[in-house]
């Protein structure tokens, strides 16, 4: 049985993955705060992404640009004029809705009145604020609506510093802000989001090959995250639905409990952005082929991944319910690579100092493999296992009297319990470390 959104929201809050933003003040729509386990899961996803698409490649350059940019950049990119959604307002209850999300354009979904929804108007989704103490138009700056902009404006800097040969890409992970008319479905549509984006620069004639390589790369990444192949779908986006800068877009959609919806996007942005920023800034952004002397604006393939949507898909895919030892349980079958905690170490009894001391030693030893090795000596061992199952910890390791040598042949061995099956193995401490290491490779 698939998890419902309510089950995931409840688990996320209860176990410290994700809380509603500023909850004690009644919250702020479209914002969420990541708790200790959520931040670990999020960082693991981001680190896996960075390792896959940046660190293990010679053609990628990481950057971390400012969220606030010169507003001329957003004029040039077309966001000031066109980054908008159609909005309608109900004349009766004054509530606002996205016109393209309405099931019945004649009836207000909030108050139920008919014929009260006004004409759609375009609502710009960029958050505007003021830089410095001066008032007026000239001080208006925007919180970036996509991380992409920071990469286009640094194209020339990276070329001048590193002289990369085409094709090469810039990569960035960071916050973006969108004043969504109707934030909804937990992490799916938020106002403060995080993106992991690549702008991959190619010769104009090579775009199709690069597009295909990124398409395959994105699918492979979905698999590495543990998203079932059957739950990820590709949608060729029709010309009229594509963003203003794109000549081809594939949406990777995921089967969320609220329907099949966009998880990630892959776009062919042509030379739209470099050309617009060249015109807007008055700076030459052409690439010069050092061998031939040829000058041209490279074209761009852009794989874009929302972190929150990825995390939600990871949690949805991992959530399982079964029966173990005659008891119902819920657990997260997370890939060890993204699991917030890699293993939990526990002394069989917490009131036996010699067991506690040995278990601490074991934990310290395992932390050489990975620091995220938890400690739990609360309650009975079965309860400890269940607590770790629910947060997706792949292994639980128990130190007992045999570890201390009660049965001499078992001295310095531990039990290692596997989360998904509940099966246990008796292993040497070194072998347990090896199990953890192998799961992360
Ligand atoms: N630079 C291209 C770009 O920003 P997009 O399709 O608007 O394209 C890319 O967004 C990805 O960012 C989406 O596929 C999704 O994962 C994520 N995303 C966009 N808007 C979001 C929102 N309001 N809340 C959560 N994630 C969002």
Coordinates of C-alpha atoms in Angstrom, one line a residue, residues 13-362:
X13 CA 6.9 16.2 12.0
X14 CA 6.9 13.6 14.8
X15 CA 10.3 12.3 14.0
X16 CA 12.0 15.7 13.4
X17 CA 12.4 15.7 9.6
X18 CA 10.2 18.7 8.6
X19 CA 8.1 21.1 10.7
X20 CA 5.7 23.8 9.4
X21 CA 7.5 27.1 9.1
X22 CA 7.3 29.4 12.2
X23 CA 4.7 27.1 13.7
X24 CA 4.4 28.6 17.1
X25 CA 3.0 31.8 15.4
X26 CA 0.5 29.8 13.4
X27 CA 2.9 29.1 10.5
X28 CA 3.6 31.0 7.3
X29 CA 2.1 29.4 4.2
X30 CA 4.6 27.9 1.8
X31 CA 7.5 27.7 4.2
X32 CA 8.9 24.7 6.1
X33 CA 11.7 24.2 8.6
X34 CA 13.9 21.2 8.4
X35 CA 14.6 19.5 11.7
X36 CA 17.7 17.5 12.6
X37 CA 16.8 14.4 10.6
X38 CA 15.4 16.4 7.7
X39 CA 18.5 18.5 7.4
X40 CA 20.6 15.3 7.4
X41 CA 18.4 13.7 4.7
X42 CA 18.5 16.9 2.6
X43 CA 22.2 17.3 2.9
X44 CA 22.7 13.7 1.9
X45 CA 20.6 14.2 -1.2
X46 CA 22.5 17.4 -2.1
X47 CA 25.9 15.8 -1.4
X48 CA 25.0 12.8 -3.6
X49 CA 23.9 15.1 -6.3
X50 CA 27.1 17.2 -6.0
X51 CA 29.2 14.1 -6.0
X52 CA 27.4 12.6 -9.0
X53 CA 27.2 15.7 -11.2
X54 CA 30.2 17.8 -10.0
X55 CA 32.9 16.1 -8.1
X56 CA 33.2 13.0 -10.2
X57 CA 33.3 14.9 -13.5
X58 CA 36.0 17.0 -15.1
X59 CA 33.6 19.1 -17.1
X60 CA 31.7 20.7 -14.1
X61 CA 32.4 23.8 -12.1
X62 CA 30.6 24.5 -8.9
X63 CA 29.5 28.0 -7.9
X64 CA 27.5 29.6 -5.1
X65 CA 26.2 33.0 -6.2
X66 CA 24.4 35.7 -4.2
X67 CA 20.6 35.3 -3.8
X68 CA 20.2 39.1 -4.4
X69 CA 21.3 40.1 -7.8
X70 CA 21.4 43.4 -9.7
X71 CA 17.7 43.7 -10.8
X72 CA 18.8 44.3 -14.4
X73 CA 19.7 40.6 -14.6
X74 CA 16.0 39.7 -14.0
X75 CA 14.9 42.3 -16.5
X76 CA 17.3 40.8 -19.1
X77 CA 16.3 37.2 -18.4
X78 CA 12.6 38.1 -18.9
X79 CA 11.5 37.4 -15.3
X80 CA 10.4 40.9 -14.5
X81 CA 8.1 40.9 -17.5
X82 CA 7.1 37.3 -17.7
X83 CA 7.6 35.2 -14.6
X84 CA 4.0 35.1 -13.7
X85 CA 1.0 32.9 -13.1
X86 CA -2.7 33.7 -13.9
X87 CA -4.5 34.9 -10.8
X88 CA -8.2 35.3 -10.1
X89 CA -9.9 36.8 -7.1
X90 CA -13.3 36.1 -5.7
X91 CA -15.4 39.3 -5.3
X92 CA -17.3 37.7 -2.4
X93 CA -14.6 36.2 -0.1
X94 CA -11.6 38.0 -1.6
X95 CA -9.6 34.8 -1.7
X96 CA -7.2 34.4 -4.6
X97 CA -6.5 31.4 -6.8
X98 CA -4.4 30.2 -9.7
X99 CA -6.7 30.4 -12.7
X100 CA -5.1 27.3 -14.3
X101 CA -5.6 25.2 -11.2
X102 CA -9.4 25.8 -10.9
X103 CA -11.6 22.8 -11.4
X104 CA -14.6 25.0 -12.2
X105 CA -13.9 28.5 -13.4
X106 CA -17.5 29.6 -12.5
X107 CA -17.4 28.7 -8.8
X108 CA -15.2 30.0 -6.0
X109 CA -13.5 26.9 -4.4
X110 CA -13.4 28.7 -1.0
X111 CA -16.9 30.2 -0.5
X112 CA -18.7 28.2 -3.2
X113 CA -20.4 31.3 -4.7
X114 CA -21.0 31.2 -8.4
X115 CA -20.0 33.9 -10.8
X116 CA -17.8 35.8 -8.3
X117 CA -14.4 35.0 -9.7
X118 CA -13.0 37.9 -11.6
X119 CA -11.0 37.9 -14.9
X120 CA -7.5 36.3 -14.7
X121 CA -4.6 38.7 -14.4
X122 CA -0.9 38.0 -14.6
X123 CA 0.7 37.9 -11.1
X124 CA 4.5 38.2 -11.0
X125 CA 5.9 35.5 -8.6
X126 CA 9.2 37.2 -7.8
X127 CA 9.5 38.5 -4.2
X128 CA 10.7 42.1 -4.4
X129 CA 12.5 43.9 -1.5
X130 CA 14.5 47.0 -1.1
X131 CA 18.3 47.1 -0.9
X132 CA 19.8 49.7 1.4
X133 CA 18.1 52.6 3.1
X134 CA 16.9 54.5 0.0
X135 CA 13.3 54.3 -1.1
X136 CA 12.0 54.2 -4.6
X137 CA 12.1 52.1 -7.7
X138 CA 15.9 52.2 -8.0
X139 CA 16.4 50.3 -4.8
X140 CA 14.1 47.4 -5.7
X141 CA 15.8 44.0 -5.8
X142 CA 14.4 40.5 -6.2
X143 CA 15.0 37.3 -4.3
X144 CA 16.1 35.0 -7.1
X145 CA 13.3 32.9 -8.5
X146 CA 15.7 30.3 -9.8
X147 CA 19.4 29.6 -9.1
X148 CA 20.1 29.6 -12.8
X149 CA 20.6 33.4 -13.0
X150 CA 23.6 33.4 -10.8
X151 CA 25.3 30.9 -13.1
X152 CA 24.6 32.8 -16.3
X153 CA 26.0 36.0 -14.9
X154 CA 29.2 34.1 -13.8
X155 CA 29.7 32.4 -17.1
X156 CA 32.5 34.9 -18.2
X157 CA 34.1 34.8 -14.8
X158 CA 34.5 31.0 -14.8
X159 CA 35.7 31.0 -18.5
X160 CA 38.3 33.7 -17.6
X161 CA 39.5 31.8 -14.5
X162 CA 39.5 28.2 -15.8
X163 CA 39.5 28.4 -19.6
X164 CA 37.2 25.3 -19.8
X165 CA 36.7 23.7 -23.2
X166 CA 33.1 23.1 -24.4
X167 CA 31.1 21.3 -23.4
X168 CA 31.3 22.2 -19.7
X169 CA 28.8 23.1 -17.0
X170 CA 28.2 25.3 -14.0
X171 CA 26.4 23.8 -11.0
X172 CA 24.8 25.3 -8.0
X173 CA 22.7 24.3 -5.0
X174 CA 20.8 27.0 -3.3
X175 CA 17.6 28.8 -2.3
X176 CA 15.1 30.3 -4.7
X177 CA 11.9 32.2 -3.9
X178 CA 8.6 32.2 -5.6
X179 CA 5.5 34.0 -4.4
X180 CA 3.3 31.1 -5.3
X181 CA -0.4 32.0 -5.4
X182 CA -1.4 28.7 -3.8
X183 CA 1.4 26.9 -2.0
X184 CA 0.2 23.4 -1.3
X185 CA 0.9 19.7 -0.8
X186 CA 3.6 20.0 1.8
X187 CA 7.1 20.4 0.2
X188 CA 5.7 20.1 -3.3
X189 CA 4.8 23.8 -3.9
X190 CA 6.5 26.2 -1.5
X191 CA 7.4 29.8 -1.6
X192 CA 11.0 29.3 -0.3
X193 CA 12.5 26.4 -2.1
X194 CA 15.9 24.9 -2.8
X195 CA 17.2 23.9 -6.3
X196 CA 20.1 21.9 -7.6
X197 CA 20.8 23.2 -11.1
X198 CA 23.2 22.8 -13.9
X199 CA 23.7 25.1 -16.8
X200 CA 25.6 22.9 -19.3
X201 CA 27.2 24.9 -22.2
X202 CA 27.5 23.3 -25.5
X203 CA 28.3 24.1 -29.2
X204 CA 24.9 25.0 -30.8
X205 CA 25.0 22.0 -33.0
X206 CA 25.7 19.6 -30.1
X207 CA 22.6 20.3 -28.0
X208 CA 20.7 17.2 -28.8
X209 CA 23.5 14.9 -27.7
X210 CA 24.0 16.7 -24.5
X211 CA 20.2 16.8 -23.8
X212 CA 20.0 13.0 -24.2
X213 CA 23.1 12.5 -22.0
X214 CA 21.4 14.6 -19.2
X215 CA 18.1 12.8 -19.7
X216 CA 19.8 9.5 -19.0
X217 CA 21.8 11.0 -16.2
X218 CA 18.7 12.3 -14.4
X219 CA 17.0 8.9 -14.7
X220 CA 20.1 7.2 -13.3
X221 CA 20.1 9.7 -10.4
X222 CA 16.4 8.9 -9.6
X223 CA 17.4 5.3 -9.4
X224 CA 20.3 6.0 -7.1
X225 CA 18.0 7.9 -4.8
X226 CA 15.8 4.8 -4.6
X227 CA 12.8 6.1 -6.6
X228 CA 11.1 3.2 -8.2
X229 CA 11.4 3.3 -12.0
X230 CA 7.7 2.7 -12.4
X231 CA 7.0 5.9 -10.4
X232 CA 9.1 8.3 -12.6
X233 CA 7.7 9.4 -15.9
X234 CA 8.9 11.6 -18.7
X235 CA 6.6 14.2 -20.2
X236 CA 7.6 16.0 -23.4
X237 CA 6.3 19.5 -22.6
X238 CA 4.2 21.0 -25.4
X239 CA 5.5 24.3 -26.9
X240 CA 2.7 26.4 -25.4
X241 CA 3.5 25.1 -21.9
X242 CA 7.2 25.6 -22.0
X243 CA 9.0 28.4 -20.1
X244 CA 9.7 31.5 -22.3
X245 CA 13.4 30.5 -22.6
X246 CA 13.0 26.9 -23.6
X247 CA 12.9 25.2 -27.1
X248 CA 12.5 21.7 -25.6
X249 CA 11.6 20.6 -22.1
X250 CA 11.1 17.2 -20.6
X251 CA 9.4 17.1 -17.2
X252 CA 10.3 14.2 -15.0
X253 CA 7.1 13.5 -13.2
X254 CA 6.6 11.4 -10.0
X255 CA 3.5 9.6 -8.8
X256 CA 2.8 11.7 -5.7
X257 CA -0.3 10.7 -3.7
X258 CA -1.9 13.9 -5.0
X259 CA -1.3 12.8 -8.6
X260 CA 1.5 12.6 -11.2
X261 CA 3.3 15.8 -10.9
X262 CA 6.6 17.5 -11.9
X263 CA 9.6 16.3 -10.0
X264 CA 12.4 17.8 -12.1
X265 CA 12.8 19.6 -15.4
X266 CA 15.3 19.3 -18.3
X267 CA 15.3 22.3 -20.7
X268 CA 17.1 23.3 -23.8
X269 CA 17.5 27.1 -23.1
X270 CA 19.4 27.7 -26.4
X271 CA 21.6 30.9 -26.2
X272 CA 18.6 32.8 -24.8
X273 CA 20.2 33.7 -21.5
X274 CA 23.7 34.4 -22.6
X275 CA 22.4 36.5 -25.4
X276 CA 19.9 38.4 -23.1
X277 CA 22.6 39.0 -20.5
X278 CA 25.1 40.1 -23.2
X279 CA 22.5 42.6 -24.4
X280 CA 21.4 43.7 -20.9
X281 CA 24.9 44.1 -19.4
X282 CA 26.7 45.4 -22.5
X283 CA 29.5 42.8 -21.7
X284 CA 30.7 40.4 -24.4
X285 CA 29.8 36.9 -23.3
X286 CA 31.0 35.0 -26.3
X287 CA 33.1 31.9 -26.0
X288 CA 36.3 31.9 -28.0
X289 CA 37.5 28.6 -29.3
X290 CA 41.2 28.7 -28.5
X291 CA 42.1 26.4 -31.4
X292 CA 40.2 28.0 -34.2
X293 CA 39.6 31.5 -32.9
X294 CA 35.9 31.1 -33.6
X295 CA 33.6 33.3 -31.4
X296 CA 30.1 32.3 -30.5
X297 CA 27.5 32.2 -27.7
X298 CA 27.2 28.6 -26.5
X299 CA 23.8 27.0 -26.1
X300 CA 22.6 25.6 -22.8
X301 CA 21.1 22.4 -21.5
X302 CA 19.6 22.9 -18.0
X303 CA 18.8 19.9 -15.7
X304 CA 16.9 21.4 -12.7
X305 CA 16.1 19.5 -9.5
X306 CA 13.9 20.8 -6.7
X307 CA 15.3 19.6 -3.4
X308 CA 12.0 19.6 -1.5
X309 CA 10.2 17.7 -4.3
X310 CA 13.1 15.2 -4.4
X311 CA 12.9 14.7 -0.6
X312 CA 9.2 14.2 -0.7
X313 CA 9.5 11.6 -3.5
X314 CA 12.3 9.9 -1.6
X315 CA 10.2 9.7 1.6
X316 CA 7.1 8.6 -0.4
X317 CA 9.1 5.8 -2.1
X318 CA 10.7 4.7 1.1
X319 CA 7.7 4.5 3.3
X320 CA 6.6 0.9 4.0
X321 CA 4.2 -0.8 6.3
X322 CA 4.5 -4.5 7.1
X323 CA 4.3 -7.0 10.0
X324 CA 7.3 -8.0 11.9
X325 CA 7.4 -10.5 14.8
X326 CA 3.6 -10.4 14.8
X327 CA 3.4 -6.6 15.1
X328 CA 2.5 -4.0 12.6
X329 CA 5.3 -1.6 11.8
X330 CA 6.0 1.4 9.6
X331 CA 9.5 2.0 8.3
X332 CA 11.5 4.0 5.8
X333 CA 13.4 1.8 3.3
X334 CA 15.8 4.6 2.5
X335 CA 19.0 4.0 0.5
X336 CA 21.8 4.0 3.0
X337 CA 23.4 6.8 0.9
X338 CA 20.7 9.2 1.9
X339 CA 19.6 7.8 5.2
X340 CA 20.1 10.4 8.0
X341 CA 21.7 7.8 10.3
X342 CA 23.8 5.0 8.9
X343 CA 23.6 2.7 11.9
X344 CA 22.6 2.7 15.5
X345 CA 24.7 1.1 18.3
X346 CA 23.1 -0.1 21.5
X347 CA 24.2 -1.9 24.6
X348 CA 21.8 -4.8 25.3
X349 CA 21.3 -3.4 28.8
X350 CA 21.9 0.1 29.8
X351 CA 22.6 -0.7 33.5
X352 CA 25.6 -2.9 32.8
X353 CA 28.6 -0.5 32.7
X354 CA 30.8 -3.1 30.9
X355 CA 28.2 -3.4 28.1
X356 CA 27.8 0.4 27.8
X357 CA 31.6 0.9 27.7
X358 CA 32.1 -1.8 25.0
X359 CA 29.2 -0.4 23.0
X360 CA 30.7 3.1 23.2
X361 CA 33.9 1.7 21.9
X362 CA 32.1 -0.1 19.0

